[in-house]
PDB file of C-alpha atoms in Angstrom:
ATOM      1  CA  MET A   1     105.132 104.795 202.347  1.00  0.00           C
ATOM      2  CA  GLY A   2     105.133 100.898 201.361  1.00  0.00           C
ATOM      3  CA  LYS A   3     106.439  97.532 202.839  1.00  0.00           C
ATOM      4  CA  SER A   4     110.238  96.952 202.451  1.00  0.00           C
ATOM      5  CA  PRO A   5     110.442  93.523 200.224  1.00  0.00           C
ATOM      6  CA  ARG A   6     111.299  92.078 203.435  1.00  0.00           C
ATOM      7  CA  ASP A   7     108.493  93.290 205.608  1.00  0.00           C
ATOM      8  CA  ARG A   8     106.628  91.582 202.018  1.00  0.00           C
ATOM      9  CA  LYS A   9     108.598  88.638 202.433  1.00  0.00           C
ATOM     10  CA  ASP A  10     107.966  88.145 206.262  1.00  0.00           C
ATOM     11  CA  GLY A  11     104.445  88.827 206.021  1.00  0.00           C
ATOM     12  CA  ALA A  12     104.133  85.561 203.872  1.00  0.00           C
ATOM     13  CA  ALA A  13     105.801  83.614 205.874  1.00  0.00           C
ATOM     14  CA  ALA A  14     103.944  84.346 208.613  1.00  0.00           C
ATOM     15  CA  ARG A  15     101.060  83.274 206.678  1.00  0.00           C
ATOM     16  CA  ASN A  16     102.359  80.668 205.345  1.00  0.00           C
ATOM     17  CA  ARG A  17     102.992  78.736 209.023  1.00  0.00           C
ATOM     18  CA  VAL A  18     100.003  76.896 210.783  1.00  0.00           C
ATOM     19  CA  ARG A  19      99.686  77.428 214.508  1.00  0.00           C
ATOM     20  CA  ALA A  20     100.396  74.304 217.419  1.00  0.00           C
ATOM     21  CA  ASN A  21      97.029  74.710 217.700  1.00  0.00           C
ATOM     22  CA  GLY A  22      95.720  73.577 214.395  1.00  0.00           C
ATOM     23  CA  THR A  23      94.151  77.162 212.871  1.00  0.00           C
ATOM     24  CA  LEU A  24      96.130  77.572 209.541  1.00  0.00           C
ATOM     25  CA  PRO A  25      96.858  81.032 209.306  1.00  0.00           C
ATOM     26  CA  PRO A  26      95.671  84.260 208.217  1.00  0.00           C
ATOM     27  CA  GLU A  27      94.887  85.898 204.770  1.00  0.00           C
ATOM     28  CA  PRO A  28      96.746  89.117 203.228  1.00  0.00           C
ATOM     29  CA  GLY A  29      94.359  91.639 204.871  1.00  0.00           C
ATOM     30  CA  ALA A  30      93.037  89.305 207.320  1.00  0.00           C
ATOM     31  CA  ASP A  31      91.557  90.010 210.591  1.00  0.00           C
ATOM     32  CA  LYS A  32      91.310  87.173 212.728  1.00  0.00           C
ATOM     33  CA  PRO A  33      92.910  83.623 212.108  1.00  0.00           C
ATOM     34  CA  LEU A  34      91.086  81.429 208.619  1.00  0.00           C
ATOM     35  CA  ASP A  35      90.304  78.195 210.600  1.00  0.00           C
ATOM     36  CA  GLY A  36      89.637  75.122 208.982  1.00  0.00           C
ATOM     37  CA  PRO A  37      86.804  72.980 209.247  1.00  0.00           C
ATOM     38  CA  ALA A  38      87.077  71.774 213.455  1.00  0.00           C
ATOM     39  CA  GLY A  39      86.636  68.099 212.389  1.00  0.00           C
ATOM     40  CA  LEU A  40      88.469  68.440 210.147  1.00  0.00           C
ATOM     41  CA  ARG A  41      92.001  69.895 212.371  1.00  0.00           C
ATOM     42  CA  ALA A  42      91.505  67.059 214.597  1.00  0.00           C
ATOM     43  CA  LEU A  43      91.625  64.297 211.543  1.00  0.00           C
ATOM     44  CA  ALA A  44      95.634  64.398 211.245  1.00  0.00           C
ATOM     45  CA  GLY A  45      98.004  65.311 214.083  1.00  0.00           C
ATOM     46  CA  ASP A  46     100.566  68.343 213.195  1.00  0.00           C
ATOM     47  CA  TRP A  47      99.295  70.477 209.953  1.00  0.00           C
ATOM     48  CA  VAL A  48     101.717  71.777 207.423  1.00  0.00           C
ATOM     49  CA  ALA A  49     101.632  74.685 204.987  1.00  0.00           C
ATOM     50  CA  ALA A  50     103.172  74.797 201.722  1.00  0.00           C
ATOM     51  CA  GLY A  51     105.839  77.580 201.675  1.00  0.00           C
ATOM     52  CA  ASP A  52     106.707  76.874 205.242  1.00  0.00           C
ATOM     53  CA  ALA A  53     110.304  75.062 204.313  1.00  0.00           C
ATOM     54  CA  SER A  54     111.026  73.220 208.121  1.00  0.00           C
ATOM     55  CA  ALA A  55     107.742  71.949 209.195  1.00  0.00           C
ATOM     56  CA  ILE A  56     108.357  70.322 205.447  1.00  0.00           C
ATOM     57  CA  GLU A  57     111.671  69.007 206.173  1.00  0.00           C
ATOM     58  CA  ALA A  58     110.455  68.309 210.018  1.00  0.00           C
ATOM     59  CA  LEU A  59     107.170  65.378 208.697  1.00  0.00           C
ATOM     60  CA  PRO A  60     108.223  61.926 209.318  1.00  0.00           C
ATOM     61  CA  THR A  61     109.084  58.998 206.960  1.00  0.00           C
ATOM     62  CA  ALA A  62     107.033  56.580 207.767  1.00  0.00           C
ATOM     63  CA  PRO A  63     104.878  55.002 205.400  1.00  0.00           C
ATOM     64  CA  GLY A  64     100.780  56.367 206.154  1.00  0.00           C
ATOM     65  CA  ALA A  65      98.680  58.542 205.093  1.00  0.00           C
ATOM     66  CA  TYR A  66      97.825  62.157 204.496  1.00  0.00           C
ATOM     67  CA  LEU A  67      94.901  64.844 204.356  1.00  0.00           C
ATOM     68  CA  LEU A  68      95.970  67.714 201.882  1.00  0.00           C
ATOM     69  CA  VAL A  69      93.369  70.541 202.482  1.00  0.00           C
ATOM     70  CA  LEU A  70      93.149  73.541 199.684  1.00  0.00           C
ATOM     71  CA  ARG A  71      91.210  76.743 200.082  1.00  0.00           C
ATOM     72  CA  VAL A  72      90.472  77.475 196.551  1.00  0.00           C
ATOM     73  CA  PRO A  73      90.244  81.531 195.652  1.00  0.00           C
ATOM     74  CA  ASP A  74      88.570  80.408 192.276  1.00  0.00           C
ATOM     75  CA  PRO A  75      87.306  78.071 190.244  1.00  0.00           C
ATOM     76  CA  VAL A  76      89.604  75.289 188.412  1.00  0.00           C
ATOM     77  CA  ALA A  77      89.053  73.224 185.727  1.00  0.00           C
ATOM     78  CA  PRO A  78      89.291  69.193 187.119  1.00  0.00           C
ATOM     79  CA  PRO A  79      92.197  67.153 184.882  1.00  0.00           C
ATOM     80  CA  PRO A  80      91.134  66.113 181.259  1.00  0.00           C
ATOM     81  CA  ARG A  81      89.796  63.151 182.163  1.00  0.00           C
ATOM     82  CA  PHE A  82      87.481  63.815 184.932  1.00  0.00           C
ATOM     83  CA  VAL A  83      85.658  66.879 182.788  1.00  0.00           C
ATOM     84  CA  ALA A  84      82.294  64.960 181.528  1.00  0.00           C
ATOM     85  CA  ARG A  85      82.296  63.757 185.188  1.00  0.00           C
ATOM     86  CA  ALA A  86      82.770  67.142 186.573  1.00  0.00           C
ATOM     87  CA  ARG A  87      80.222  69.112 185.074  1.00  0.00           C
ATOM     88  CA  ALA A  88      81.144  71.539 185.430  1.00  0.00           C
ATOM     89  CA  ASP A  89      84.788  73.659 186.879  1.00  0.00           C
ATOM     90  CA  LEU A  90      85.113  72.792 190.442  1.00  0.00           C
ATOM     91  CA  PRO A  91      83.734  76.210 192.409  1.00  0.00           C
ATOM     92  CA  PRO A  92      85.713  78.100 195.064  1.00  0.00           C
ATOM     93  CA  GLY A  93      86.223  77.096 198.929  1.00  0.00           C
ATOM     94  CA  TRP A  94      87.646  74.617 200.711  1.00  0.00           C
ATOM     95  CA  LEU A  95      88.185  70.526 199.158  1.00  0.00           C
ATOM     96  CA  VAL A  96      90.469  68.232 200.990  1.00  0.00           C
ATOM     97  CA  TYR A  97      91.904  65.336 199.738  1.00  0.00           C
ATOM     98  CA  ALA A  98      93.235  62.384 201.287  1.00  0.00           C
ATOM     99  CA  GLY A  99      96.072  60.377 199.706  1.00  0.00           C
ATOM    100  CA  SER A 100      98.757  57.225 201.113  1.00  0.00           C
ATOM    101  CA  ALA A 101     102.446  57.345 200.873  1.00  0.00           C
ATOM    102  CA  ARG A 102     104.044  54.137 200.855  1.00  0.00           C
ATOM    103  CA  GLY A 103     107.348  54.421 198.356  1.00  0.00           C
ATOM    104  CA  PRO A 104     110.318  55.885 199.869  1.00  0.00           C
ATOM    105  CA  GLY A 105     110.898  58.422 202.288  1.00  0.00           C
ATOM    106  CA  GLY A 106     107.383  58.314 203.167  1.00  0.00           C
ATOM    107  CA  LEU A 107     105.177  61.430 204.355  1.00  0.00           C
ATOM    108  CA  ARG A 108     108.114  63.291 203.786  1.00  0.00           C
ATOM    109  CA  ALA A 109     108.916  62.457 200.593  1.00  0.00           C
ATOM    110  CA  ARG A 110     104.986  62.672 199.274  1.00  0.00           C
ATOM    111  CA  LEU A 111     104.176  65.704 200.849  1.00  0.00           C
ATOM    112  CA  ARG A 112     107.169  67.593 199.698  1.00  0.00           C
ATOM    113  CA  ARG A 113     105.918  66.774 196.061  1.00  0.00           C
ATOM    114  CA  HIS A 114     102.466  67.716 197.086  1.00  0.00           C
ATOM    115  CA  LEU A 115     103.132  71.342 198.803  1.00  0.00           C
ATOM    116  CA  ARG A 116     105.745  72.610 195.811  1.00  0.00           C
ATOM    117  CA  PRO A 117     104.285  75.132 193.462  1.00  0.00           C
ATOM    118  CA  ASP A 118     106.494  73.815 190.703  1.00  0.00           C
ATOM    119  CA  LYS A 119     105.680  70.216 189.654  1.00  0.00           C
ATOM    120  CA  ALA A 120     104.817  68.194 187.113  1.00  0.00           C
ATOM    121  CA  ARG A 121     100.813  66.719 186.302  1.00  0.00           C
ATOM    122  CA  ARG A 122     101.385  63.446 188.020  1.00  0.00           C
ATOM    123  CA  TRP A 123      98.242  63.323 189.567  1.00  0.00           C
ATOM    124  CA  HIS A 124      94.900  63.867 189.959  1.00  0.00           C
ATOM    125  CA  VAL A 125      95.585  66.254 192.734  1.00  0.00           C
ATOM    126  CA  ASP A 126      98.083  67.904 191.058  1.00  0.00           C
ATOM    127  CA  TRP A 127      95.577  69.911 189.000  1.00  0.00           C
ATOM    128  CA  LEU A 128      94.596  71.748 192.331  1.00  0.00           C
ATOM    129  CA  THR A 129      97.885  72.079 194.066  1.00  0.00           C
ATOM    130  CA  THR A 130      99.261  73.635 190.846  1.00  0.00           C
ATOM    131  CA  ALA A 131      96.302  75.868 189.857  1.00  0.00           C
ATOM    132  CA  PRO A 132      96.117  79.751 190.537  1.00  0.00           C
ATOM    133  CA  GLY A 133      96.273  81.153 194.315  1.00  0.00           C
ATOM    134  CA  VAL A 134      95.372  77.841 195.127  1.00  0.00           C
ATOM    135  CA  ARG A 135      96.715  77.651 198.841  1.00  0.00           C
ATOM    136  CA  VAL A 136      97.702  74.031 200.832  1.00  0.00           C
ATOM    137  CA  TRP A 137      98.018  72.581 203.660  1.00  0.00           C
ATOM    138  CA  ALA A 138      99.146  68.330 204.422  1.00  0.00           C
ATOM    139  CA  GLY A 139      98.273  66.908 207.615  1.00  0.00           C
ATOM    140  CA  PRO A 140     100.429  63.433 207.885  1.00  0.00           C
ATOM    141  CA  VAL A 141      98.817  60.613 209.672  1.00  0.00           C
ATOM    142  CA  PRO A 142     101.667  58.276 210.032  1.00  0.00           C
ATOM    143  CA  GLY A 143     100.388  54.579 209.577  1.00  0.00           C
ATOM    144  CA  GLY A 144      96.723  55.950 208.103  1.00  0.00           C
ATOM    145  CA  ASP A 145      94.362  54.710 205.700  1.00  0.00           C
ATOM    146  CA  GLU A 146      93.534  57.129 203.388  1.00  0.00           C
ATOM    147  CA  CYS A 147      90.352  55.183 202.769  1.00  0.00           C
ATOM    148  CA  ALA A 148      89.659  55.631 206.420  1.00  0.00           C
ATOM    149  CA  LEU A 149      90.550  59.347 206.289  1.00  0.00           C
ATOM    150  CA  MET A 150      88.021  60.089 203.041  1.00  0.00           C
ATOM    151  CA  ALA A 151      85.418  58.274 204.876  1.00  0.00           C
ATOM    152  CA  SER A 152      86.056  60.333 208.115  1.00  0.00           C
ATOM    153  CA  VAL A 153      85.962  63.581 206.145  1.00  0.00           C
ATOM    154  CA  LEU A 154      82.679  62.390 203.745  1.00  0.00           C
ATOM    155  CA  ALA A 155      81.255  62.403 207.599  1.00  0.00           C
ATOM    156  CA  LEU A 156      81.144  66.166 207.799  1.00  0.00           C
ATOM    157  CA  PRO A 157      78.415  67.874 208.022  1.00  0.00           C
ATOM    158  CA  GLY A 158      78.178  69.277 203.685  1.00  0.00           C
ATOM    159  CA  ALA A 159      81.325  67.635 203.005  1.00  0.00           C
ATOM    160  CA  THR A 160      80.034  66.701 199.196  1.00  0.00           C
ATOM    161  CA  VAL A 161      81.636  64.264 196.247  1.00  0.00           C
ATOM    162  CA  PRO A 162      82.417  66.700 193.152  1.00  0.00           C
ATOM    163  CA  VAL A 163      83.959  64.663 191.370  1.00  0.00           C
ATOM    164  CA  PRO A 164      83.164  61.033 191.074  1.00  0.00           C
ATOM    165  CA  GLY A 165      85.917  59.118 191.177  1.00  0.00           C
ATOM    166  CA  PHE A 166      89.057  61.994 191.506  1.00  0.00           C
ATOM    167  CA  GLY A 167      91.864  60.496 192.891  1.00  0.00           C
ATOM    168  CA  SER A 168      90.601  57.349 193.589  1.00  0.00           C
ATOM    169  CA  SER A 169      90.760  55.212 190.575  1.00  0.00           C
ATOM    170  CA  ASP A 170      92.328  52.461 192.153  1.00  0.00           C
ATOM    171  CA  CYS A 171      89.838  52.191 195.352  1.00  0.00           C
ATOM    172  CA  PRO A 172      86.747  49.730 194.512  1.00  0.00           C
ATOM    173  CA  ARG A 173      84.901  51.268 197.458  1.00  0.00           C
ATOM    174  CA  CYS A 174      85.021  55.141 197.970  1.00  0.00           C
ATOM    175  CA  PRO A 175      83.201  57.234 195.767  1.00  0.00           C
ATOM    176  CA  ALA A 176      86.407  60.023 195.605  1.00  0.00           C
ATOM    177  CA  HIS A 177      89.176  60.832 197.254  1.00  0.00           C
ATOM    178  CA  LEU A 178      88.248  64.825 197.072  1.00  0.00           C
ATOM    179  CA  ALA A 179      85.865  65.959 198.919  1.00  0.00           C
ATOM    180  CA  ALA A 180      84.187  69.342 199.054  1.00  0.00           C
ATOM    181  CA  LEU A 181      83.042  71.642 202.389  1.00  0.00           C
ATOM    182  CA  PRO A 182      80.713  74.618 202.816  1.00  0.00           C
ATOM    183  CA  GLU A 183      82.240  77.286 202.598  1.00  0.00           C
ATOM    184  CA  ARG A 184      80.609  77.523 206.498  1.00  0.00           C
ATOM    185  CA  ALA A 185      82.885  74.935 207.217  1.00  0.00           C
ATOM    186  CA  GLY A 186      85.169  77.649 207.151  1.00  0.00           C
ATOM    187  CA  PRO A 187      86.453  80.927 208.658  1.00  0.00           C
ATOM    188  CA  ASP A 188      82.176  82.230 209.710  1.00  0.00           C
ATOM    189  CA  ALA A 189      81.031  77.993 211.178  1.00  0.00           C
ATOM    190  CA  PRO A 190      80.269  78.172 214.105  1.00  0.00           C
ATOM    191  CA  ARG A 191      81.889  76.019 217.239  1.00  0.00           C
TER     192      ARG A 191
END
């Protein structure tokens, strides 16, 4: 017997929630929660998953910085401007983007936009967050600095810069505001 539409909807909602202990929700059919890299989880407070409307509306309106964690299931083409720098599609795995929200509405407004799948591609990261099958989580850091966050991400074991200059066209000190983390940083990473 198949699942009812309500059961499928409830299951999708459960997958989009991030548990209070900071673990990412289970993928469909997974036996255990999908944990993001432990060091990464500690860099931001409460993680919010795309699709969790109540958690998104509870985000702070203060200015600050944020991390977007993307679970990319299939290769993703970089924005046209970065094709030569990337030399290839971005591979499946974990990607982490650092950004800032200093305008009206602060972190809530910016992260609400980033967590929506239906948006115009305005920023570099939009090419990734709108790609088919990509799962997105946001970690707000009120009062935080995006460059300091990216430095912390790049200090994690195995972190690399997949596309030089990605997301940091206005930043003279960072190699990029996008990092790739090794697959072992994901669900099978040792604790």
